mmCIF file of C-alpha atoms in Angstrom:
data_model
loop_
_atom_site.group_PDB
_atom_site.id
_atom_site.type_symbol
_atom_site.label_atom_id
_atom_site.label_comp_id
_atom_site.label_asym_id
_atom_site.label_seq_id
_atom_site.Cartn_x
_atom_site.Cartn_y
_atom_site.Cartn_z
ATOM 1 C CA UNK A 1 -14.687 22.148 -8.866
ATOM 2 C CA UNK A 2 -15.102 19.287 -11.311
ATOM 3 C CA UNK A 3 -16.729 16.088 -10.130
ATOM 4 C CA UNK A 4 -14.370 13.893 -8.157
ATOM 5 C CA UNK A 5 -14.920 10.216 -8.889
ATOM 6 C CA UNK A 6 -13.189 7.122 -7.504
ATOM 7 C CA UNK A 7 -11.560 5.400 -10.489
ATOM 8 C CA UNK A 8 -9.372 2.692 -8.898
ATOM 9 C CA UNK A 9 -9.377 0.562 -5.755
ATOM 10 C CA UNK A 10 -6.223 -1.464 -5.085
ATOM 11 C CA UNK A 11 -5.126 -3.861 -2.374
ATOM 12 C CA UNK A 12 -1.707 -5.392 -1.752
ATOM 13 C CA UNK A 13 -2.470 -8.417 0.426
ATOM 14 C CA UNK A 14 1.190 -9.417 0.868
ATOM 15 C CA UNK A 15 3.309 -6.366 1.615
ATOM 16 C CA UNK A 16 5.593 -5.335 -1.290
ATOM 17 C CA UNK A 17 4.220 -7.969 -3.688
ATOM 18 C CA UNK A 18 1.894 -7.384 -6.639
ATOM 19 C CA UNK A 19 -1.337 -5.480 -6.195
ATOM 20 C CA UNK A 20 -4.926 -6.438 -7.014
ATOM 21 C CA UNK A 21 -7.425 -4.038 -8.601
ATOM 22 C CA UNK A 22 -10.986 -4.294 -7.297
ATOM 23 C CA UNK A 23 -14.304 -2.765 -8.267
ATOM 24 C CA UNK A 24 -15.619 -2.868 -4.690
ATOM 25 C CA UNK A 25 -13.975 -3.163 -1.284
ATOM 26 C CA UNK A 26 -14.736 -3.194 2.415
ATOM 27 C CA UNK A 27 -13.169 -0.351 4.420
ATOM 28 C CA UNK A 28 -11.870 -1.504 7.813
ATOM 29 C CA UNK A 29 -9.918 0.357 10.490
ATOM 30 C CA UNK A 30 -6.538 -1.129 9.504
ATOM 31 C CA UNK A 31 -7.160 -0.610 5.783
ATOM 32 C CA UNK A 32 -9.148 -2.314 3.080
ATOM 33 C CA UNK A 33 -10.113 -5.916 3.780
ATOM 34 C CA UNK A 34 -7.132 -8.240 3.129
ATOM 35 C CA UNK A 35 -4.788 -5.302 2.436
ATOM 36 C CA UNK A 36 -1.252 -5.927 3.740
ATOM 37 C CA UNK A 37 -2.335 -8.454 6.333
ATOM 38 C CA UNK A 38 0.485 -10.760 5.170
ATOM 39 C CA UNK A 39 4.183 -9.963 5.022
ATOM 40 C CA UNK A 40 7.516 -11.601 4.273
ATOM 41 C CA UNK A 41 10.217 -11.451 6.932
ATOM 42 C CA UNK A 42 13.872 -12.442 7.081
ATOM 43 C CA UNK A 43 15.445 -14.723 9.663
ATOM 44 C CA UNK A 44 15.562 -11.907 12.233
ATOM 45 C CA UNK A 45 11.877 -11.031 11.870
ATOM 46 C CA UNK A 46 12.527 -7.852 9.868
ATOM 47 C CA UNK A 47 10.091 -7.117 7.047
ATOM 48 C CA UNK A 48 11.202 -7.552 3.440
ATOM 49 C CA UNK A 49 10.537 -4.861 0.863
ATOM 50 C CA UNK A 50 11.116 -3.979 -2.775
ATOM 51 C CA UNK A 51 13.399 -1.218 -1.505
ATOM 52 C CA UNK A 52 16.080 -3.897 -1.122
ATOM 53 C CA UNK A 53 14.591 -6.770 -3.152
ATOM 54 C CA UNK A 54 13.205 -5.324 -6.384
ATOM 55 C CA UNK A 55 12.402 -8.843 -7.623
ATOM 56 C CA UNK A 56 9.509 -8.959 -5.148
ATOM 57 C CA UNK A 57 7.635 -7.013 -7.839
ATOM 58 C CA UNK A 58 7.658 -10.191 -9.975
ATOM 59 C CA UNK A 59 5.382 -12.015 -7.526
ATOM 60 C CA UNK A 60 1.725 -11.664 -8.487
ATOM 61 C CA UNK A 61 -1.111 -12.154 -6.029
ATOM 62 C CA UNK A 62 -4.701 -13.083 -6.910
ATOM 63 C CA UNK A 63 -7.673 -13.057 -4.544
ATOM 64 C CA UNK A 64 -10.053 -16.040 -4.520
ATOM 65 C CA UNK A 65 -13.051 -16.865 -2.341
ATOM 66 C CA UNK A 66 -11.068 -18.617 0.372
ATOM 67 C CA UNK A 67 -7.403 -18.111 -0.502
ATOM 68 C CA UNK A 68 -4.721 -16.006 -2.120
ATOM 69 C CA UNK A 69 -2.820 -17.441 -5.070
ATOM 70 C CA UNK A 70 0.778 -16.326 -5.531
ATOM 71 C CA UNK A 71 2.658 -16.865 -8.797
ATOM 72 C CA UNK A 72 6.079 -15.891 -10.115
ATOM 73 C CA UNK A 73 6.091 -13.985 -13.370
ATOM 74 C CA UNK A 74 9.363 -15.432 -14.694
ATOM 75 C CA UNK A 75 10.253 -18.543 -12.662
ATOM 76 C CA UNK A 76 8.567 -21.876 -13.342
ATOM 77 C CA UNK A 77 7.068 -22.366 -9.891
ATOM 78 C CA UNK A 78 3.739 -23.979 -9.089
ATOM 79 C CA UNK A 79 1.243 -21.450 -7.719
ATOM 80 C CA UNK A 80 1.146 -21.094 -3.935
ATOM 81 C CA UNK A 81 -2.221 -21.118 -2.167
ATOM 82 C CA UNK A 82 -2.439 -19.056 1.021
ATOM 83 C CA UNK A 83 -5.667 -19.529 3.018
ATOM 84 C CA UNK A 84 -7.500 -16.332 3.939
ATOM 85 C CA UNK A 85 -8.187 -17.828 7.365
ATOM 86 C CA UNK A 86 -5.069 -19.091 9.086
ATOM 87 C CA UNK A 87 -5.128 -21.957 11.566
ATOM 88 C CA UNK A 88 -1.528 -21.376 12.562
ATOM 89 C CA UNK A 89 -0.635 -21.015 16.222
ATOM 90 C CA UNK A 90 3.076 -20.388 15.608
ATOM 91 C CA UNK A 91 3.480 -16.771 16.678
ATOM 92 C CA UNK A 92 6.554 -14.553 16.715
ATOM 93 C CA UNK A 93 7.524 -10.909 16.965
ATOM 94 C CA UNK A 94 8.058 -9.078 13.673
ATOM 95 C CA UNK A 95 9.472 -5.648 12.882
ATOM 96 C CA UNK A 96 8.003 -3.084 10.472
ATOM 97 C CA UNK A 97 10.145 0.044 10.508
ATOM 98 C CA UNK A 98 10.199 1.135 14.171
ATOM 99 C CA UNK A 99 7.203 -0.982 15.168
ATOM 100 C CA UNK A 100 7.268 -4.441 16.728
ATOM 101 C CA UNK A 101 4.113 -6.536 16.812
ATOM 102 C CA UNK A 102 3.247 -10.207 16.809
ATOM 103 C CA UNK A 103 2.172 -12.289 13.829
ATOM 104 C CA UNK A 104 1.505 -15.900 12.911
ATOM 105 C CA UNK A 105 3.793 -17.932 10.664
ATOM 106 C CA UNK A 106 1.506 -19.082 7.838
ATOM 107 C CA UNK A 107 3.089 -22.448 6.960
ATOM 108 C CA UNK A 108 6.335 -24.253 6.277
ATOM 109 C CA UNK A 109 5.119 -24.747 2.698
ATOM 110 C CA UNK A 110 4.778 -20.979 2.194
ATOM 111 C CA UNK A 111 8.203 -20.356 3.719
ATOM 112 C CA UNK A 112 9.832 -22.853 1.339
ATOM 113 C CA UNK A 113 7.998 -21.438 -1.689
ATOM 114 C CA UNK A 114 9.066 -17.840 -1.040
ATOM 115 C CA UNK A 115 12.605 -18.884 -0.147
ATOM 116 C CA UNK A 116 12.887 -20.540 -3.542
ATOM 117 C CA UNK A 117 11.142 -17.684 -5.344
ATOM 118 C CA UNK A 118 13.383 -14.957 -3.895
ATOM 119 C CA UNK A 119 16.578 -16.898 -3.311
ATOM 120 C CA UNK A 120 16.858 -15.894 0.347
ATOM 121 C CA UNK A 121 15.625 -17.479 3.566
ATOM 122 C CA UNK A 122 12.294 -15.893 4.407
ATOM 123 C CA UNK A 123 8.980 -16.584 6.094
ATOM 124 C CA UNK A 124 5.399 -15.555 5.391
ATOM 125 C CA UNK A 125 3.495 -14.167 8.371
ATOM 126 C CA UNK A 126 -0.091 -13.039 8.962
ATOM 127 C CA UNK A 127 -1.401 -10.247 11.202
ATOM 128 C CA UNK A 128 -4.384 -11.465 13.284
ATOM 129 C CA UNK A 129 -7.042 -9.163 14.701
ATOM 130 C CA UNK A 130 -5.500 -9.204 18.179
ATOM 131 C CA UNK A 131 -2.108 -8.002 16.960
ATOM 132 C CA UNK A 132 -1.839 -4.295 17.728
ATOM 133 C CA UNK A 133 0.160 -1.870 15.598
ATOM 134 C CA UNK A 134 -0.783 1.782 16.024
ATOM 135 C CA UNK A 135 -0.611 4.730 13.657
ATOM 136 C CA UNK A 136 1.915 7.431 14.564
ATOM 137 C CA UNK A 137 0.213 9.240 17.480
ATOM 138 C CA UNK A 138 1.239 12.586 15.981
ATOM 139 C CA UNK A 139 -1.241 11.952 13.170
ATOM 140 C CA UNK A 140 -3.771 9.468 14.567
ATOM 141 C CA UNK A 141 -7.252 10.659 15.443
ATOM 142 C CA UNK A 142 -8.428 7.931 17.825
ATOM 143 C CA UNK A 143 -5.453 5.586 18.358
ATOM 144 C CA UNK A 144 -6.249 3.789 15.119
ATOM 145 C CA UNK A 145 -4.556 0.515 14.245
ATOM 146 C CA UNK A 146 -2.803 -0.189 10.968
ATOM 147 C CA UNK A 147 -1.846 -3.338 9.073
ATOM 148 C CA UNK A 148 1.668 -4.104 7.777
ATOM 149 C CA UNK A 149 1.413 -0.998 5.547
ATOM 150 C CA UNK A 150 4.339 1.404 5.912
ATOM 151 C CA UNK A 151 2.463 3.690 8.265
ATOM 152 C CA UNK A 152 -1.110 4.470 7.262
ATOM 153 C CA UNK A 153 -4.155 2.411 6.276
ATOM 154 C CA UNK A 154 -4.864 4.151 2.952
ATOM 155 C CA UNK A 155 -3.144 6.212 0.228
ATOM 156 C CA UNK A 156 -4.986 8.296 -2.350
ATOM 157 C CA UNK A 157 -3.618 9.856 -5.562
ATOM 158 C CA UNK A 158 -5.416 11.950 -8.158
ATOM 159 C CA UNK A 159 -5.066 10.970 -11.806
ATOM 160 C CA UNK A 160 -4.332 14.631 -12.532
ATOM 161 C CA UNK A 161 -1.324 14.466 -10.198
ATOM 162 C CA UNK A 162 0.123 11.609 -12.246
ATOM 163 C CA UNK A 163 -0.736 13.405 -15.487
ATOM 164 C CA UNK A 164 1.187 16.447 -14.263
ATOM 165 C CA UNK A 165 4.205 14.316 -13.354
ATOM 166 C CA UNK A 166 4.132 12.461 -16.673
ATOM 167 C CA UNK A 167 4.079 15.756 -18.570
ATOM 168 C CA UNK A 168 7.550 16.388 -17.097
ATOM 169 C CA UNK A 169 9.011 12.936 -17.862
ATOM 170 C CA UNK A 170 10.568 11.688 -21.094
ATOM 171 C CA UNK A 171 8.927 8.313 -20.489
ATOM 172 C CA UNK A 172 5.590 8.358 -18.638
ATOM 173 C CA UNK A 173 5.115 5.984 -15.706
ATOM 174 C CA UNK A 174 1.952 4.100 -14.707
ATOM 175 C CA UNK A 175 0.108 4.680 -11.455
ATOM 176 C CA UNK A 176 1.255 1.329 -10.061
ATOM 177 C CA UNK A 177 4.710 2.818 -9.384
ATOM 178 C CA UNK A 178 3.092 4.579 -6.424
ATOM 179 C CA UNK A 179 1.020 1.661 -5.091
ATOM 180 C CA UNK A 180 -2.064 3.714 -4.153
ATOM 181 C CA UNK A 181 -5.135 2.354 -2.422
ATOM 182 C CA UNK A 182 -7.406 4.834 -4.192
ATOM 183 C CA UNK A 183 -7.174 6.769 -7.453
ATOM 184 C CA UNK A 184 -9.681 9.400 -8.508
ATOM 185 C CA UNK A 185 -10.462 11.518 -11.537
ATOM 186 C CA UNK A 186 -11.335 15.207 -11.557
ATOM 187 C CA UNK A 187 -9.908 18.200 -9.754
ATOM 188 C CA UNK A 188 -6.446 19.702 -10.125
ATOM 189 C CA UNK A 189 -3.009 18.130 -9.624
ATOM 190 C CA UNK A 190 -2.224 17.515 -5.937
ATOM 191 C CA UNK A 191 -5.685 18.567 -4.757
ATOM 192 C CA UNK A 192 -5.727 15.470 -2.555
ATOM 193 C CA UNK A 193 -3.016 16.916 -0.330
ATOM 194 C CA UNK A 194 -5.387 19.687 0.781
ATOM 195 C CA UNK A 195 -8.202 17.408 1.911
ATOM 196 C CA UNK A 196 -8.714 17.116 5.652
ATOM 197 C CA UNK A 197 -12.015 15.283 5.793
ATOM 198 C CA UNK A 198 -13.870 13.819 2.838
ATOM 199 C CA UNK A 199 -16.204 11.007 1.873
ATOM 200 C CA UNK A 200 -15.826 8.310 -0.737
ATOM 201 C CA UNK A 201 -19.410 7.242 -1.179
ATOM 202 C CA UNK A 202 -20.674 7.070 2.403
ATOM 203 C CA UNK A 203 -17.326 6.336 4.067
ATOM 204 C CA UNK A 204 -15.500 9.155 5.863
ATOM 205 C CA UNK A 205 -11.726 9.636 5.628
ATOM 206 C CA UNK A 206 -9.167 11.986 7.153
ATOM 207 C CA UNK A 207 -6.085 13.248 5.293
ATOM 208 C CA UNK A 208 -3.235 12.584 7.726
ATOM 209 C CA UNK A 209 -0.140 13.735 5.821
ATOM 210 C CA UNK A 210 1.347 13.794 2.308
ATOM 211 C CA UNK A 211 3.274 10.664 1.408
ATOM 212 C CA UNK A 212 7.065 10.858 1.272
ATOM 213 C CA UNK A 213 8.264 8.644 -1.592
ATOM 214 C CA UNK A 214 11.133 6.174 -1.754
ATOM 215 C CA UNK A 215 13.015 4.203 -4.396
ATOM 216 C CA UNK A 216 10.104 1.780 -4.929
ATOM 217 C CA UNK A 217 8.752 4.414 -7.325
ATOM 218 C CA UNK A 218 11.811 3.771 -9.534
ATOM 219 C CA UNK A 219 11.067 0.029 -9.887
ATOM 220 C CA UNK A 220 9.137 -1.111 -12.953
ATOM 221 C CA UNK A 221 6.360 -3.192 -11.396
ATOM 222 C CA UNK A 222 6.156 -5.437 -14.469
ATOM 223 C CA UNK A 223 9.849 -6.217 -14.984
ATOM 224 C CA UNK A 224 11.490 -5.306 -11.627
ATOM 225 C CA UNK A 225 14.086 -3.213 -13.484
ATOM 226 C CA UNK A 226 15.150 0.042 -11.872
ATOM 227 C CA UNK A 227 16.021 3.549 -13.018
ATOM 228 C CA UNK A 228 16.288 7.023 -11.510
ATOM 229 C CA UNK A 229 12.832 8.124 -12.592
ATOM 230 C CA UNK A 230 10.338 9.323 -11.589
ATOM 231 C CA UNK A 231 11.941 10.114 -8.232
ATOM 232 C CA UNK A 232 14.625 12.310 -9.797
ATOM 233 C CA UNK A 233 12.077 14.510 -11.542
ATOM 234 C CA UNK A 234 9.724 14.582 -8.550
ATOM 235 C CA UNK A 235 12.596 15.857 -6.410
ATOM 236 C CA UNK A 236 12.901 18.948 -8.628
ATOM 237 C CA UNK A 237 9.466 20.275 -7.758
ATOM 238 C CA UNK A 238 7.883 18.138 -5.020
ATOM 239 C CA UNK A 239 10.562 18.195 -2.322
ATOM 240 C CA UNK A 240 9.640 19.389 1.148
ATOM 241 C CA UNK A 241 12.343 19.108 3.768
ATOM 242 C CA UNK A 242 13.967 15.719 3.250
ATOM 243 C CA UNK A 243 10.885 14.184 1.650
ATOM 244 C CA UNK A 244 9.677 13.971 -1.955
ATOM 245 C CA UNK A 245 5.890 14.111 -1.782
ATOM 246 C CA UNK A 246 3.354 12.341 -3.969
ATOM 247 C CA UNK A 247 -0.057 11.201 -2.771
ATOM 248 C CA UNK A 248 -1.875 11.566 0.540
ATOM 249 C CA UNK A 249 -1.876 9.168 3.484
ATOM 250 C CA UNK A 250 -5.329 8.603 4.944
ATOM 251 C CA UNK A 251 -7.029 7.351 8.071
ATOM 252 C CA UNK A 252 -10.545 5.949 7.911
ATOM 253 C CA UNK A 253 -13.033 7.628 10.235
ATOM 254 C CA UNK A 254 -15.817 5.169 9.443
ATOM 255 C CA UNK A 255 -16.221 1.773 7.819
ATOM 256 C CA UNK A 256 -18.341 0.451 4.988
ATOM 257 C CA UNK A 257 -18.298 -0.538 1.347
ATOM 258 C CA UNK A 258 -16.883 1.620 -1.445
ATOM 259 C CA UNK A 259 -17.120 1.110 -5.178
ATOM 260 C CA UNK A 260 -15.333 2.324 -8.288
ATOM 261 C CA UNK A 261 -17.523 5.129 -9.603
ATOM 262 C CA UNK A 262 -18.386 6.490 -6.150
ATOM 263 C CA UNK A 263 -18.353 10.263 -5.889
ATOM 264 C CA UNK A 264 -15.889 11.960 -3.562
ATOM 265 C CA UNK A 265 -17.202 14.797 -1.410
ATOM 266 C CA UNK A 266 -14.610 17.067 0.223
ATOM 267 C CA UNK A 267 -15.968 18.334 3.510
ATOM 268 C CA UNK A 268 -12.952 20.185 4.889
ATOM 269 C CA UNK A 269 -9.790 21.335 3.120
ATOM 270 C CA UNK A 270 -6.658 22.960 4.491
ATOM 271 C CA UNK A 271 -2.980 23.616 3.898
ATOM 272 C CA UNK A 272 -0.489 20.870 3.168
ATOM 273 C CA UNK A 273 1.343 19.649 6.280
ATOM 274 C CA UNK A 274 5.015 18.858 6.154
ATOM 275 C CA UNK A 275 5.825 15.180 5.668
#
């Protein structure tokens, strides 16, 4: 087996907005530090997503020492500063898929900014440490918690998997269509779906289940324009049941610091589970 090396680390602090590439990150139980701890909700408390609002892709997020900075790629809006530590005490129940948990409303200023940016009434909320949202018990190892991510704390994709997909497309797509936490080089296409336990550097992970993909993969993350690819092509050779698979959902079995360039050591491999 060729050397497996971590080549990208990405976080998405505000769910469904732009990602941030890092060279080093802290692995926590719910995901990487700051990853999807903020989320936009509608008036009913339901989460907002690019699945219905592709223009969310036009909102870029930058990480600073004590705050996030959000900017709009095409609208002339002043940057929004979101403190990393919230002092808000305004709590409410929010819904992410089938889960309901509590969160804090960040600020009236943030609500107004995002309402103007997206053209719909919305609010920005933050998940504190004492808000409990659990991983699907069918796949959890020790009742692990998760952030506002769709279902799992981490997602890993091999560069060779994307290379294989792009060899089948008329127009190649970048990795950001799939919003992975980790990308690695080496190995064969879709090797990551066989990993049960493995280490990135000194941190231990468990491969929970392959990731079923949705229409977010068809949204250009730079322009917010949509098409049928790559989901249409993926469906011709990566469909299992009702899911189109690409990438592997992970659970962290330990915590610590990981860095781009860390070696990946597969400790246990097995067959691909159904999504």
